[in-house]
Coordinates of C-alpha atoms and ligand atoms in Angstrom, one line a residue:
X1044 CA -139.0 196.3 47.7
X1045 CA -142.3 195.7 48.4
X1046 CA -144.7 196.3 46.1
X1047 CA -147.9 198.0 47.5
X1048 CA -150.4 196.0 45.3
X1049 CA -148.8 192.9 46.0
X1050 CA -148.5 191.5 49.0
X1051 CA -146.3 188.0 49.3
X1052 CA -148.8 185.6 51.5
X1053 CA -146.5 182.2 52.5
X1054 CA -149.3 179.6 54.1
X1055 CA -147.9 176.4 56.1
X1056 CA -150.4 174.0 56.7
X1057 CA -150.3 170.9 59.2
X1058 CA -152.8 168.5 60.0
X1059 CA -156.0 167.0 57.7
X1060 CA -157.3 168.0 54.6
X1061 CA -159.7 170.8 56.4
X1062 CA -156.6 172.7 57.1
X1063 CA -155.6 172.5 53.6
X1064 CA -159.2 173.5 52.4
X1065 CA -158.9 176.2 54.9
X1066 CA -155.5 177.8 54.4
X1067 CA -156.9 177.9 50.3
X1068 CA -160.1 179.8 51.8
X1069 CA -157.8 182.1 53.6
X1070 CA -155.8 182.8 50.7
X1071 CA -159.0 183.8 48.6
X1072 CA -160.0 185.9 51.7
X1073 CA -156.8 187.6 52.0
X1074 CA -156.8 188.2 47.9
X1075 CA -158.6 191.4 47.5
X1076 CA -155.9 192.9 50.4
X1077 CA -153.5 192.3 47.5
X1078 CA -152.2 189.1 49.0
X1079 CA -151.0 186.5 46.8
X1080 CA -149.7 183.0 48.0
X1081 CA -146.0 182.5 47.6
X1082 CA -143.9 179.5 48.4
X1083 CA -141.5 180.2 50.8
X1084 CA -141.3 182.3 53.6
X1085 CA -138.6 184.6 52.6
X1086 CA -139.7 188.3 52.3
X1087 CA -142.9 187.3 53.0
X1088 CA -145.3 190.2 54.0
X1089 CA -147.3 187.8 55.7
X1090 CA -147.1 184.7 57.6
X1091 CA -149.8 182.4 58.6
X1092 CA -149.3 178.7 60.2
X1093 CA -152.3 176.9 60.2
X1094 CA -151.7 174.1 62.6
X1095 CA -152.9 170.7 64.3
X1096 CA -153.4 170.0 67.6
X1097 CA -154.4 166.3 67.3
X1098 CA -150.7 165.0 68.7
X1099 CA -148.2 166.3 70.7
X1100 CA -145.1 166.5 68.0
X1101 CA -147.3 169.0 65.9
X1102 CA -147.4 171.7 68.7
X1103 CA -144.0 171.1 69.0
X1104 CA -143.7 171.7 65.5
X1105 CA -145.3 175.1 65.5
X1106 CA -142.9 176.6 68.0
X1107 CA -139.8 175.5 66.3
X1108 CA -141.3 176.7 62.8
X1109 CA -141.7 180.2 64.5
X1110 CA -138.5 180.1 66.0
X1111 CA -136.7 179.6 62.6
X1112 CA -139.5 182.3 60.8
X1113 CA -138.1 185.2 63.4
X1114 CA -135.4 184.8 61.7
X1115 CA -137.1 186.2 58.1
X1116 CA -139.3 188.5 60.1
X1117 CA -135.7 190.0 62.1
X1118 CA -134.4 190.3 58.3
X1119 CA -137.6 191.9 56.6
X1120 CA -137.0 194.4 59.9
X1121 CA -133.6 195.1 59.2
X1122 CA -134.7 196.2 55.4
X1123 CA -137.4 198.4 56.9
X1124 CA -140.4 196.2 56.3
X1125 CA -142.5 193.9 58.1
X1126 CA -144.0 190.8 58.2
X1127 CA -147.2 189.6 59.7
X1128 CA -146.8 186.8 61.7
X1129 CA -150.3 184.9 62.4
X1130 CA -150.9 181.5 63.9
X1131 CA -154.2 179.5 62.8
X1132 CA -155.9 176.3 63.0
X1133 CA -156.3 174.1 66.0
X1134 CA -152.9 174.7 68.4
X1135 CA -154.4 178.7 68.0
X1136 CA -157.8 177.6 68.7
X1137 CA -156.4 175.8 71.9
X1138 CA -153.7 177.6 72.9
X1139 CA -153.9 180.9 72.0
X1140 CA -153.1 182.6 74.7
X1141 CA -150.5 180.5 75.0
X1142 CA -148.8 180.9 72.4
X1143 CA -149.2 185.1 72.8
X1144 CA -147.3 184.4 75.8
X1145 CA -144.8 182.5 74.6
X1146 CA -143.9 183.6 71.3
X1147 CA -144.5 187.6 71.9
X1148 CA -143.1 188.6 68.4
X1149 CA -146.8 186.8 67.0
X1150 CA -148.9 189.2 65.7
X1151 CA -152.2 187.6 65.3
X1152 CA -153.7 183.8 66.5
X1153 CA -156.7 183.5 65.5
X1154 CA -159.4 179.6 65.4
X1155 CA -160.8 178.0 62.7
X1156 CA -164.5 179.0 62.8
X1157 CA -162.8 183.1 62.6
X1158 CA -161.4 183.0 58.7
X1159 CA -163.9 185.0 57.5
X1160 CA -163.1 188.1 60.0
X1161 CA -159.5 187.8 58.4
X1162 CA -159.2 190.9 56.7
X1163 CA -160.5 192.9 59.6
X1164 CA -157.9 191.1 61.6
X1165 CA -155.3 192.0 59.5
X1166 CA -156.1 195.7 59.0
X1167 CA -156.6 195.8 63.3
X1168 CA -152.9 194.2 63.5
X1169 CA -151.3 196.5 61.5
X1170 CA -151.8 198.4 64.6
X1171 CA -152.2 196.0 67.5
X1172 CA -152.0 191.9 68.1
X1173 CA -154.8 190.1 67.6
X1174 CA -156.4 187.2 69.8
X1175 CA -159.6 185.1 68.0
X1176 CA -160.6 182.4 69.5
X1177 CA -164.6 183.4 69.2
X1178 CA -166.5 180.5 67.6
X1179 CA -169.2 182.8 66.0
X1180 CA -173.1 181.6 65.6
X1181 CA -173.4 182.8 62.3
X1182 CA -171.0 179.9 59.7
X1183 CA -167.8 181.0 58.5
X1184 CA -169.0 179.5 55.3
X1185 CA -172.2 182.0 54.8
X1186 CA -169.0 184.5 54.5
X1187 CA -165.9 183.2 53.0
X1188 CA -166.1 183.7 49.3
X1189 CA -166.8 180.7 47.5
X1190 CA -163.9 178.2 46.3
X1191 CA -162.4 180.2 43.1
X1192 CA -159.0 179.1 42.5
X1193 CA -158.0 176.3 40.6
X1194 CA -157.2 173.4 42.6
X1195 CA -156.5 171.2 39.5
X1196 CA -158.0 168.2 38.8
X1197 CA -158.9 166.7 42.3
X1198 CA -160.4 169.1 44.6
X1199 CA -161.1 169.3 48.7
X1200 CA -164.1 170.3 49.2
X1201 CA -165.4 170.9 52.8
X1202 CA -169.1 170.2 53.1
X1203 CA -169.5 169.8 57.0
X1204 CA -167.2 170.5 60.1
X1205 CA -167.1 170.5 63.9
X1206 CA -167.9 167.5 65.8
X1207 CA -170.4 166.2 69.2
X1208 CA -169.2 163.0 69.4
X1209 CA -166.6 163.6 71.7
X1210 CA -163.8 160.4 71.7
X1211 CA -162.0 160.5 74.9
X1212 CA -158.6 161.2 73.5
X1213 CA -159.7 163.9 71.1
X1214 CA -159.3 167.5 71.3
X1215 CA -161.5 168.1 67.3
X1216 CA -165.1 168.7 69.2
X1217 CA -163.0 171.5 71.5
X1218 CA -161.0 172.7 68.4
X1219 CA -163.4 173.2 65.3
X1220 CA -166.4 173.4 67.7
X1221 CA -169.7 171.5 67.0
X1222 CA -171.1 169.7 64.5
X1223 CA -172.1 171.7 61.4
X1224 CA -173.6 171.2 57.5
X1225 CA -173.4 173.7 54.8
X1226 CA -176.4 174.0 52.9
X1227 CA -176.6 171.7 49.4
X1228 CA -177.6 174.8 47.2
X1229 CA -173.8 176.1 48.4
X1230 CA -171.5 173.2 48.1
X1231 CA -172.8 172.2 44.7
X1232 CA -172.5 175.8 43.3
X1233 CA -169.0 175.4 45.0
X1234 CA -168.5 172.0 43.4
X1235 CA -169.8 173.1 39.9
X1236 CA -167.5 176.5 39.8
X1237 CA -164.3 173.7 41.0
X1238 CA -165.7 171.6 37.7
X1239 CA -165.5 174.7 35.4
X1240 CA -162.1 175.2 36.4
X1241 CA -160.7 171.7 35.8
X1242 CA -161.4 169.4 38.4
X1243 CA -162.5 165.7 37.7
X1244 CA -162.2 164.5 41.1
X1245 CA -163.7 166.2 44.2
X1246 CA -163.3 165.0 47.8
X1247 CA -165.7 165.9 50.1
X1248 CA -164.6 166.7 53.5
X1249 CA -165.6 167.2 57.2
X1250 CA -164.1 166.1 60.4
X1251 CA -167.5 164.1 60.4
X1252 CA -168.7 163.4 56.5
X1253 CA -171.1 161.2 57.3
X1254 CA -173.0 162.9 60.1
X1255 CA -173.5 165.3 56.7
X1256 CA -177.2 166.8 56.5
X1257 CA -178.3 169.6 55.0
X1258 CA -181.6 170.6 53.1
X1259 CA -182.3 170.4 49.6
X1260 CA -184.1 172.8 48.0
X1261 CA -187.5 171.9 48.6
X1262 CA -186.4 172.1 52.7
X1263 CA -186.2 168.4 52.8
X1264 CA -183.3 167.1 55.2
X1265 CA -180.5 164.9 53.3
X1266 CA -177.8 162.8 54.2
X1267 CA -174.2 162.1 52.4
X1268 CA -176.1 159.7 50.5
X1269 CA -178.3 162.1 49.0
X1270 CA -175.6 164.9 48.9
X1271 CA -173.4 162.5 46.4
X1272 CA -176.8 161.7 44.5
X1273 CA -177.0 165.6 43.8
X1274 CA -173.2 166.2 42.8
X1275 CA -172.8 163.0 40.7
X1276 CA -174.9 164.7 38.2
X1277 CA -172.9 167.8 37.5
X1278 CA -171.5 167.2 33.8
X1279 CA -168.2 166.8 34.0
X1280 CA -167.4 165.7 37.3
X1281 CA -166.0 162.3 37.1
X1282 CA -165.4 161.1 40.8
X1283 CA -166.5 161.6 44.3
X1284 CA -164.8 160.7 47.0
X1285 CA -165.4 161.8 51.2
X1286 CA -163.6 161.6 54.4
X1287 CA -163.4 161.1 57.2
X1288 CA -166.5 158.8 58.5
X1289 CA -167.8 157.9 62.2
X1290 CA -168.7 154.2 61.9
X1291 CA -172.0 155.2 63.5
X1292 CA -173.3 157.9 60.9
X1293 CA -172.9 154.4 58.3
X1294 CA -176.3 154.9 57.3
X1295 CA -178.3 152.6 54.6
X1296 CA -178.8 155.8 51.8
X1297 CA -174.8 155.8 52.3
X1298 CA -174.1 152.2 51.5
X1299 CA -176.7 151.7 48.9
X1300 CA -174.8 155.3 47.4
X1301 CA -171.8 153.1 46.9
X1302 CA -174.1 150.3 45.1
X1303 CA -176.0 152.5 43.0
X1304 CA -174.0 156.0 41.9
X1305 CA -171.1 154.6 39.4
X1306 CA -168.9 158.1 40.3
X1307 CA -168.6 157.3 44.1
X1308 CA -165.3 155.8 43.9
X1309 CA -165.0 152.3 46.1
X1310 CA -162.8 153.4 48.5
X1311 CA -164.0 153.9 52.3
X1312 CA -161.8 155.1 55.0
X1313 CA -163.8 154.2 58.3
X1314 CA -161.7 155.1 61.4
X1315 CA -161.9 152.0 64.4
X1316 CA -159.5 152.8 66.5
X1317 CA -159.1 149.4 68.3
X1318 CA -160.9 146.2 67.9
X1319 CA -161.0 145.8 71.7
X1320 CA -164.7 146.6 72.8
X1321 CA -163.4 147.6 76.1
X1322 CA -160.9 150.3 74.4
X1323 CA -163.5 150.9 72.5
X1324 CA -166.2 151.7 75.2
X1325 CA -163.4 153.3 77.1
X1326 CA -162.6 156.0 74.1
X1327 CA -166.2 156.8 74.0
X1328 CA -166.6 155.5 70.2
X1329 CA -170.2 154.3 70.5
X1330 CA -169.7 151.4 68.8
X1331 CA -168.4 147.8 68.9
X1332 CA -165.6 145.4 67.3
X1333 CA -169.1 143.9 65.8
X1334 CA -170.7 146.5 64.8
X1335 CA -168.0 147.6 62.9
X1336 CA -167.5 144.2 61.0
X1337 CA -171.3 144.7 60.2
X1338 CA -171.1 147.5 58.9
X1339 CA -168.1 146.5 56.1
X1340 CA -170.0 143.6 55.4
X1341 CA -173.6 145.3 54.3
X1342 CA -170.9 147.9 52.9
X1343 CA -168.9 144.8 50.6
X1344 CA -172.3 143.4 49.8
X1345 CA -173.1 146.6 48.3
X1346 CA -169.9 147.5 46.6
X1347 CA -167.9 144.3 46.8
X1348 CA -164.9 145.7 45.3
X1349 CA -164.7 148.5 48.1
X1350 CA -161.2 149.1 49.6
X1351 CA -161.3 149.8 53.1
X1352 CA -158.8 152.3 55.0
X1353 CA -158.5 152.8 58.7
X1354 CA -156.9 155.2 61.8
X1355 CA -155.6 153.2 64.9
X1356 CA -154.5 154.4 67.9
X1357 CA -152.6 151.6 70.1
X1358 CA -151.3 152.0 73.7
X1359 CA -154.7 154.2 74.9
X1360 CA -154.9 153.8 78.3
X1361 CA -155.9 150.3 80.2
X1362 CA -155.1 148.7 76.8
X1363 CA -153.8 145.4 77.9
X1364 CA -151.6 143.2 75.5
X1365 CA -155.1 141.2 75.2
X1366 CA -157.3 144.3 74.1
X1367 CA -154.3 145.0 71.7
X1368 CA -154.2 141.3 69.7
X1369 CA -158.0 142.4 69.4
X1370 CA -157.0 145.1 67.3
X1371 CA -154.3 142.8 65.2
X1372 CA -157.3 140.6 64.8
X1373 CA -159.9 142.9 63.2
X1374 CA -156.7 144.2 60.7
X1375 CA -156.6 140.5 59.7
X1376 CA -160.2 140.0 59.5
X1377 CA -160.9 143.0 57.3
X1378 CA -157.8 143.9 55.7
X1379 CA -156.6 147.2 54.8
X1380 CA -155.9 148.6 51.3
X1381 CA -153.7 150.9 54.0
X1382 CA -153.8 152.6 57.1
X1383 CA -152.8 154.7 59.4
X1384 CA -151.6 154.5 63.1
X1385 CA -150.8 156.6 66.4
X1386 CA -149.4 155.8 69.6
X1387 CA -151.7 157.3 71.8
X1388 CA -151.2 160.8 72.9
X1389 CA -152.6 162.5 76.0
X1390 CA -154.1 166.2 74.9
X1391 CA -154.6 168.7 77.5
X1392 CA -158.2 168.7 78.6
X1393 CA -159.7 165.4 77.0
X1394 CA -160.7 162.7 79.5
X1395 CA -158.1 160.1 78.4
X1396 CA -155.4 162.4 79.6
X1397 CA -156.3 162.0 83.1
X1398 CA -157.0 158.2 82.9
X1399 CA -155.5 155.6 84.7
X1400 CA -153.5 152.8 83.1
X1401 CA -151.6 155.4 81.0
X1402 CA -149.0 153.1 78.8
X1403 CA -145.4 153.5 78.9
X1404 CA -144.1 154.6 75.8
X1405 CA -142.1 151.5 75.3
X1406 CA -144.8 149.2 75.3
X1407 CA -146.5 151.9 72.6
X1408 CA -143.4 151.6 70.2
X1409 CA -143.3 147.5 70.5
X1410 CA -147.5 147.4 69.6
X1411 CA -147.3 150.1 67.0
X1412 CA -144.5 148.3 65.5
X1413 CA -146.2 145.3 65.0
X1414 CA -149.5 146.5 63.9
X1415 CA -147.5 148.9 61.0
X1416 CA -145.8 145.7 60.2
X1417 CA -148.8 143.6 59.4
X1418 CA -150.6 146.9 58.1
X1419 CA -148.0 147.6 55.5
X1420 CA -148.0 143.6 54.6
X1421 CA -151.2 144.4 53.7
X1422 CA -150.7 147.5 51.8
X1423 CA -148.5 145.4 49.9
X1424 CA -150.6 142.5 48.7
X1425 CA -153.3 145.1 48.1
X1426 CA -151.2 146.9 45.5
X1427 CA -150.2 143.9 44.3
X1428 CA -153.4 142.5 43.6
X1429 CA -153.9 145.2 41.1
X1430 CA -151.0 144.1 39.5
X1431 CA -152.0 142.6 36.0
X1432 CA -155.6 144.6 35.5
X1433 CA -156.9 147.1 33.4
X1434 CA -158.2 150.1 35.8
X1435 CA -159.3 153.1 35.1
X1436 CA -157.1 156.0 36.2
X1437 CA -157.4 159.8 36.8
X1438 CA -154.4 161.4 35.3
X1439 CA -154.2 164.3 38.0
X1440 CA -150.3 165.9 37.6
X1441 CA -147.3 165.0 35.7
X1442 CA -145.2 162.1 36.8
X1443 CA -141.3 162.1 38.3
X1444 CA -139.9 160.7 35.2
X1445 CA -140.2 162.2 31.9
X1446 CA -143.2 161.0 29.4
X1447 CA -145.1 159.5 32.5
X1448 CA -148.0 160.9 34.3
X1449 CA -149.1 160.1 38.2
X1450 CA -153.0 159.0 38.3
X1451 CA -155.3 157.4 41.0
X1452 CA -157.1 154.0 40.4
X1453 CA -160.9 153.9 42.0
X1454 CA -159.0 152.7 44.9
X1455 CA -156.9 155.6 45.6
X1456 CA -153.6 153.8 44.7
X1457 CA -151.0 156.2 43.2
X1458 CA -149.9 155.1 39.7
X1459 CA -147.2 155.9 37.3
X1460 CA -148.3 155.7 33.6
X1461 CA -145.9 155.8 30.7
X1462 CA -148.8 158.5 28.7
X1463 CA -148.6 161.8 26.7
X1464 CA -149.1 164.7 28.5
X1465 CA -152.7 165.3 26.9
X1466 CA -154.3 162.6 28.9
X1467 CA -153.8 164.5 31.7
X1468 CA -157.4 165.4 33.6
X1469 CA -158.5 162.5 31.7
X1470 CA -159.8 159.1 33.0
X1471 CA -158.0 156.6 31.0
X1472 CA -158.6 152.9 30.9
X1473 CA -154.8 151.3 32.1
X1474 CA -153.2 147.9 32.5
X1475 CA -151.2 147.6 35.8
X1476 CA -148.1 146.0 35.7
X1477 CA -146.1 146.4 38.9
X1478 CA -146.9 147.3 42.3
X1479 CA -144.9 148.0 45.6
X1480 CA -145.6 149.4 48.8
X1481 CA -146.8 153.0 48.2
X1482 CA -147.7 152.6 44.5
X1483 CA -148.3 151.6 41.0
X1484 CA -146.7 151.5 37.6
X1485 CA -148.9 150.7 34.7
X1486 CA -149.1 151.3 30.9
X1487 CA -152.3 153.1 28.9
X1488 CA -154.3 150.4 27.7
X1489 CA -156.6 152.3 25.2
X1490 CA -156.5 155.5 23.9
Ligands
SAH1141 N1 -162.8 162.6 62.7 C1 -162.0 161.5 62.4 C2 -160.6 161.6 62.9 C3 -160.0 162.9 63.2 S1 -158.4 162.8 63.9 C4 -162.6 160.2 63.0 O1 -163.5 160.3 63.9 O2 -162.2 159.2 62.7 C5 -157.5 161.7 63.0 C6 -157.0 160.5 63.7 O3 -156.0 160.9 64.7 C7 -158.0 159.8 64.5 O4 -158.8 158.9 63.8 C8 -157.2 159.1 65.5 O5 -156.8 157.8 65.1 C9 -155.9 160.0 65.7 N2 -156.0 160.6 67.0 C10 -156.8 161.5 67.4 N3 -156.5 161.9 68.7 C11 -155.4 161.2 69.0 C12 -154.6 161.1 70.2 N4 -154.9 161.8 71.3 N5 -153.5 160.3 70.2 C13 -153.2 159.6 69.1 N6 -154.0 159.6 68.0 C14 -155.0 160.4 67.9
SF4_1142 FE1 -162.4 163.2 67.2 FE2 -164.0 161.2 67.7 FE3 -164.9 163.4 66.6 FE4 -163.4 161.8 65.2 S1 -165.4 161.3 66.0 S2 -163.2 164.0 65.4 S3 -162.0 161.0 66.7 S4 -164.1 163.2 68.7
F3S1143 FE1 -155.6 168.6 63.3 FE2 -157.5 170.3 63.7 FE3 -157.5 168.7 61.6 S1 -156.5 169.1 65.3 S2 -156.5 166.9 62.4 S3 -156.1 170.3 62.0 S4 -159.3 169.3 62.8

């Protein structure tokens, strides 16, 4: 039986860490409703799939997910109750009516920039389904109620979203709409009230970090730069981290940040794409093989220690086997801590799609495979580079094994520690003494 004060609220999110931050907002929004998360769909009084519509597979995904929830929703029927069905995120934002079409038993899709209208959307569908695909003027983030559950000791926290820069093979500008800042006055209340509840770590976020400005409080316009400047001295936070970045919004106050404020961690993940300027030129990424090595070098001369991460997409259309050893070459010349790739994927209504030179998908598996091959042989001497140093780690949850405890180095590594379970939320120094592929193990130096 359901009870009437509390309603069972199962989230499934897809995609990048804004759909995470955003399926926690729409929990918050959803909690004075009497809504309260659960972890599996069972029973659920309400469903809502927040999804990604960056690669083919994911939309995929969402139809086979609802297919299998009907199920639940056919039993909860049966039993005399109901559940909500609701689709969010960027497959709603693009295909909404879609998806209304083709999946009739959903009762609500709704876009990313319409979370805050939730809980009229919820009492409307009670009655009748709901379609949002608006992108309002007014910020979605003027309205949601601030961050106020504990996300533990490393937090997402979104500070900018949207973006104009419009990559040929992207659908983010059409899904999450322009470019947009929150104000600095509201993320560092946000970022303080995430403190007070435990976190140690915070990770800014946008689909755009670094195109980040917003005005202080005497009305002055500030960067990322000056946005970590502001947060690094709120007591108790210990690190700050952002993703993801645009090569060209790599301004100076952002690289001398990583010189100069000890709590930025030295980790950048900087998306190329392809190291072939005429891939490049032809995704619209306005800027260059070159550039791009500039950049990491004014960025190592400034933090020489940085570890660098990158996303690569590899058959994109016209990409001869020419344009692709460019890409193998700027791996080798900068080398990875890790990466990730894509084959490329053609999405409905982005110029790429309609390209010519589309590649055939076995020519995508053969380069992908290479480039994972040499990118994970990097991963690997990375981590095991670490091997036999002292580093100072985050303990952020409890480990697999008994008596250990899983932290992140400065570099983002995952790391196993052999430590009691009070270090945990602390930064201890510790001495690494294995590495693999995917992570660390290391024992607590001093304590
Ligand atoms: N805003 C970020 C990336 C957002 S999408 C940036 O500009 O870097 C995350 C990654 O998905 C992209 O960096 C890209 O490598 C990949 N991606 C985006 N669209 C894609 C497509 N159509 N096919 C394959 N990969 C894609
Ligand atoms: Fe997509 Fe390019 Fe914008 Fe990144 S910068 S979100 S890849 S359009
Ligand atoms: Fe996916 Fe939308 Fe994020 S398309 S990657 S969930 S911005």
């Amino acid at each position: 039986m359901t009870n009437a004060k509390h309603k069972k609220l199962f989230i499934k999110t897809w995609g990048c860490q804004m759909n995470v931050y955003d399926s926690n907002r729409m929990a918050d929004v959803l909690a004075p409703l009497g809504y309260k998360p659960v972890d599996t769909p069972e029973d659920a009084d309400m469903v809502i799939l927040n999804t990604c519509h960056i690669r083919e597979k994911a939309t995929d995904k969402v139809f086979s997910e609802l297919g299998r929830l009907r199920e639940h929703m056919e039993d909860k029927k049966a039993k005399g109750g109901r559940m909500l069905m609701a689709v969010a995120g960027c497959v709603a934002q693009a295909e909404g009516d879609f998806i209304m079409q083709r999946a009739p038993y959903v009762d609500m899709v709704f876009g990313p920039q319409t979370y805050h209208e939730l809980p009229q959307m919820v009492m409307k569908a009670t009655g009748e389904r709901v379609v949002n695909t608006d992108m309002p003027s007014d910020s979605k983030f003027d309205h949601l109620p601030q961050e106020n559950d504990n996300q533990g000791v490393t937090a997402f926290l979104s500070i900018q979203e949207g973006c104009d820069k419009f990559c040929t093979f992207c659908v983010v500008p059409y899904t999450r709409g322009a470019e947009y800042s929150r104000n600095i006055k509201g993320i560092s209340e946000e970022a303080k009230k995430l403190v007070d509840v435990g976190a140690r770590e915070i990770t800014l976020l946008g689909q755009n970090v670094n195109a980040y400005h917003g005005e202080d409080a005497q009305g002055r316009t500030v960067g990322l730069g000056g946005l970590i400047a502001a947060l690094a001295e709120i007591d108790g936070l210990e690190r700050i981290r952002y993703t993801t970045s645009h090569p060209r919004d790599m301004d100076q106050e952002l690289i001398d940040a990583h010189k100069d404020i000890p709590k930025l961690m030295p980790f950048l993940h900087l998306p190329i794409q392809s190291g072939s300027d005429r891939i490049l030129k032809a995704m619209n990424r306005q800027h260059t093989a070159d550039t791009y090595r500039d950049i990491i070098a004014d960025i190592k001369k400034a933090r020489p220690d940085i570890a660098m991460s990158s996303d690569f997409i590899v058959g994109f259309p016209g990409e001869s086997d020419e344009d692709f050893e460019d890409t193998m070459q700027i791996v080798r010349d900068v080398t990875y801590a890790y990466a990730y790739s894509f084959k490329y994927s053609p999405r409905p209504g982005t110029p790429a799609a309609n390209m010519a030179g589309q590649i055939h998908d076995k020519v995508k598996i053969e380069r992908i495979m290479r480039l994972q091959a040499l990118l994970n042989e990097q991963q690997l001497d990375f981590n095991n580079k670490t091997v036999g140093k002292t580093v100072p780690v985050l303990f952020d949850r409890k480990g697999v094994k008994d008596g250990q405890l899983h932290g992140r180095t400065p570099y983002n590594q995952a790391i196993h520690v052999k430590a009691p379970e009070r270090l945990f939320g602390q930064v201890v120094m510790a001495e690494v003494t294995e590495g693999n592929s995917n992570s660390l193990t290391g024992n607590v130096a001093i304590f």
